Amino acid sequence: MTMKHKEAKIKGVNLHIIPFSEIRELSISDRIKKILHLVLGNKVLIIQGRLRPEEEIRLIEDTMAMVDHVKTFKGIELAVIEPDLGDETFMMKVRKGIAKTLVGHHNALTIIGPASIVKEIKKDPKKLEVLLG
Amino acid sequence: MIAFLKRFFSGWFKRRDNLKIGFYGPPNAGKTSLANLISQDWTGESVGIVSEVPHETRQIQFKEKVEVEHKGKKLVFKIVDTPGIATKIDYEDFLRFGLKRGEAKRRAKEATQGIIESIKWLDDMDAVIVVMDASENPYSQVNLTIVGNLVARKIPVLLVANKIDLKNASVKKIESAFPDYDVVGISVKKRINIDELYEALFRLAKKV
């Protein structure tokens, strides 16, 4: 699947779509740097694929460092939409997620936005609601 | 890879009576309350202060050599109580709890540093108790990220669904969100299911 780099404005919200090919070759540090750079620019990101667990936790860590240093930055909202994996358990999904990340095939979508814009992301197994502030 | 090797070799020399058990989870789930309950039961001392204001715990807190005896079994471990992990911190959230602006800003700054510290300590844990609020949605990304990282690091985990005394609490929701894990529903406040908690604690230690 190929996705072209897109930007769209919905009622003043700047959506930024990142195809996996755009971050595939980046190191963890560069991926996180790129994500945070865009989020600091008040963009809501939709990333094709999902970050590995260690990248997610690194994103939280670096987000906190930014909150500490950038006066108006309050942090992020983050959620992952998984494809229908049937009866697979959480552990299987995590393992599969790790394997997929390594080979670069992604069906999941990751939403990351600045907390000042994305008030809340409500998630349950079947739906995801993004509440804008 | 380095973390794996570190865990592999440290496992050779690790004594089963010197475990480090981390208390992780989102803010206000009851990590320190649970750490206090266990510590008070077996040492007579508290680990830290609890409060309804989020991010009361902003530094890692320890209680060394907690010796638990339950149904003829004995377990000695170190409690590592960590600041709650969150993806956002806004000092204005603290104002509605009556904190003054300066105090709220200072709390926010310390809270961000506390989260960083919690994350850095993950690799040092032998086992982790993830404390969740049973009345909240278990599918929050913070819960998924914490558990995902424990799976990736091969650290044994026990999920504690706290606050089951609340009307809208559901242990089943947590069980269906994390079906691979041992989930124990408790209420620290009302001391409900504490025997089951100790049973689960021994099962957790066995996995190390």
mmCIF file of N, CA, C and O in Angstrom, chain A residues 50 52-54 92-104, chain B residues 148 151-152:
data_model
loop_
_atom_site.group_PDB
_atom_site.id
_atom_site.type_symbol
_atom_site.label_atom_id
_atom_site.label_comp_id
_atom_site.label_asym_id
_atom_site.label_seq_id
_atom_site.Cartn_x
_atom_site.Cartn_y
_atom_site.Cartn_z
ATOM 1 N N ARG A 50 2.207 1.302 13.387
ATOM 2 C CA ARG A 50 2.305 1.628 14.802
ATOM 3 C C ARG A 50 3.756 1.609 15.247
ATOM 4 O O ARG A 50 4.606 0.958 14.643
ATOM 5 N N ARG A 52 6.802 0.707 17.834
ATOM 6 C CA ARG A 52 7.087 -0.423 18.705
ATOM 7 C C ARG A 52 6.889 0.039 20.151
ATOM 8 O O ARG A 52 6.984 1.233 20.444
ATOM 9 N N PRO A 53 6.630 -0.910 21.097
ATOM 10 C CA PRO A 53 6.415 -0.492 22.490
ATOM 11 C C PRO A 53 7.540 0.392 23.015
ATOM 12 O O PRO A 53 7.293 1.392 23.698
ATOM 13 N N GLU A 54 8.796 0.046 22.673
ATOM 14 C CA GLU A 54 9.913 0.860 23.183
ATOM 15 C C GLU A 54 9.938 2.255 22.548
ATOM 16 O O GLU A 54 10.448 3.209 23.134
ATOM 17 N N MET A 92 -0.479 -11.621 21.747
ATOM 18 C CA MET A 92 -0.241 -12.001 20.347
ATOM 19 C C MET A 92 -0.141 -10.755 19.472
ATOM 20 O O MET A 92 0.692 -10.672 18.576
ATOM 21 N N LYS A 93 -1.016 -9.768 19.768
ATOM 22 C CA LYS A 93 -0.990 -8.533 18.984
ATOM 23 C C LYS A 93 0.343 -7.803 19.169
ATOM 24 O O LYS A 93 0.913 -7.296 18.218
ATOM 25 N N VAL A 94 0.813 -7.781 20.427
ATOM 26 C CA VAL A 94 2.087 -7.099 20.698
ATOM 27 C C VAL A 94 3.215 -7.797 19.952
ATOM 28 O O VAL A 94 4.002 -7.177 19.263
ATOM 29 N N ARG A 95 3.235 -9.145 20.045
ATOM 30 C CA ARG A 95 4.297 -9.902 19.370
ATOM 31 C C ARG A 95 4.238 -9.689 17.860
ATOM 32 O O ARG A 95 5.242 -9.462 17.210
ATOM 33 N N LYS A 96 2.998 -9.767 17.329
ATOM 34 C CA LYS A 96 2.812 -9.590 15.899
ATOM 35 C C LYS A 96 3.221 -8.170 15.506
ATOM 36 O O LYS A 96 3.843 -7.943 14.482
ATOM 37 N N GLY A 97 2.869 -7.217 16.393
ATOM 38 C CA GLY A 97 3.215 -5.812 16.151
ATOM 39 C C GLY A 97 4.711 -5.630 16.061
ATOM 40 O O GLY A 97 5.210 -4.949 15.178
ATOM 41 N N ILE A 98 5.433 -6.303 16.965
ATOM 42 C CA ILE A 98 6.897 -6.200 16.966
ATOM 43 C C ILE A 98 7.428 -6.803 15.665
ATOM 44 O O ILE A 98 8.238 -6.202 14.968
ATOM 45 N N ALA A 99 6.915 -7.979 15.304
ATOM 46 C CA ALA A 99 7.373 -8.652 14.082
ATOM 47 C C ALA A 99 7.068 -7.800 12.856
ATOM 48 O O ALA A 99 7.917 -7.619 11.985
ATOM 49 N N LYS A 100 5.850 -7.228 12.819
ATOM 50 C CA LYS A 100 5.471 -6.418 11.666
ATOM 51 C C LYS A 100 6.360 -5.193 11.537
ATOM 52 O O LYS A 100 6.710 -4.798 10.440
ATOM 53 N N THR A 101 6.685 -4.598 12.684
ATOM 54 C CA THR A 101 7.519 -3.404 12.637
ATOM 55 C C THR A 101 8.867 -3.751 12.015
ATOM 56 O O THR A 101 9.395 -3.006 11.211
ATOM 57 N N LEU A 102 9.374 -4.931 12.381
ATOM 58 C CA LEU A 102 10.678 -5.313 11.873
ATOM 59 C C LEU A 102 10.647 -5.535 10.362
ATOM 60 O O LEU A 102 11.582 -5.199 9.669
ATOM 61 N N VAL A 103 9.547 -6.099 9.837
ATOM 62 C CA VAL A 103 9.498 -6.328 8.394
ATOM 63 C C VAL A 103 8.833 -5.162 7.654
ATOM 64 O O VAL A 103 8.826 -5.118 6.441
ATOM 65 N N GLY A 104 8.274 -4.233 8.404
ATOM 66 C CA GLY A 104 7.778 -3.019 7.773
ATOM 67 C C GLY A 104 6.380 -3.080 7.199
ATOM 68 O O GLY A 104 5.996 -2.205 6.444
ATOM 69 N N GLY B 148 2.769 -3.340 27.057
ATOM 70 C CA GLY B 148 3.523 -3.683 25.846
ATOM 71 C C GLY B 148 5.026 -3.672 26.091
ATOM 72 O O GLY B 148 5.756 -4.539 25.624
ATOM 73 N N VAL B 151 6.010 -6.736 28.173
ATOM 74 C CA VAL B 151 6.057 -7.930 27.302
ATOM 75 C C VAL B 151 7.361 -7.922 26.512
ATOM 76 O O VAL B 151 8.084 -8.923 26.465
ATOM 77 N N ALA B 152 7.672 -6.770 25.907
ATOM 78 C CA ALA B 152 8.877 -6.664 25.081
ATOM 79 C C ALA B 152 10.141 -6.921 25.905
ATOM 80 O O ALA B 152 11.120 -7.459 25.394
#
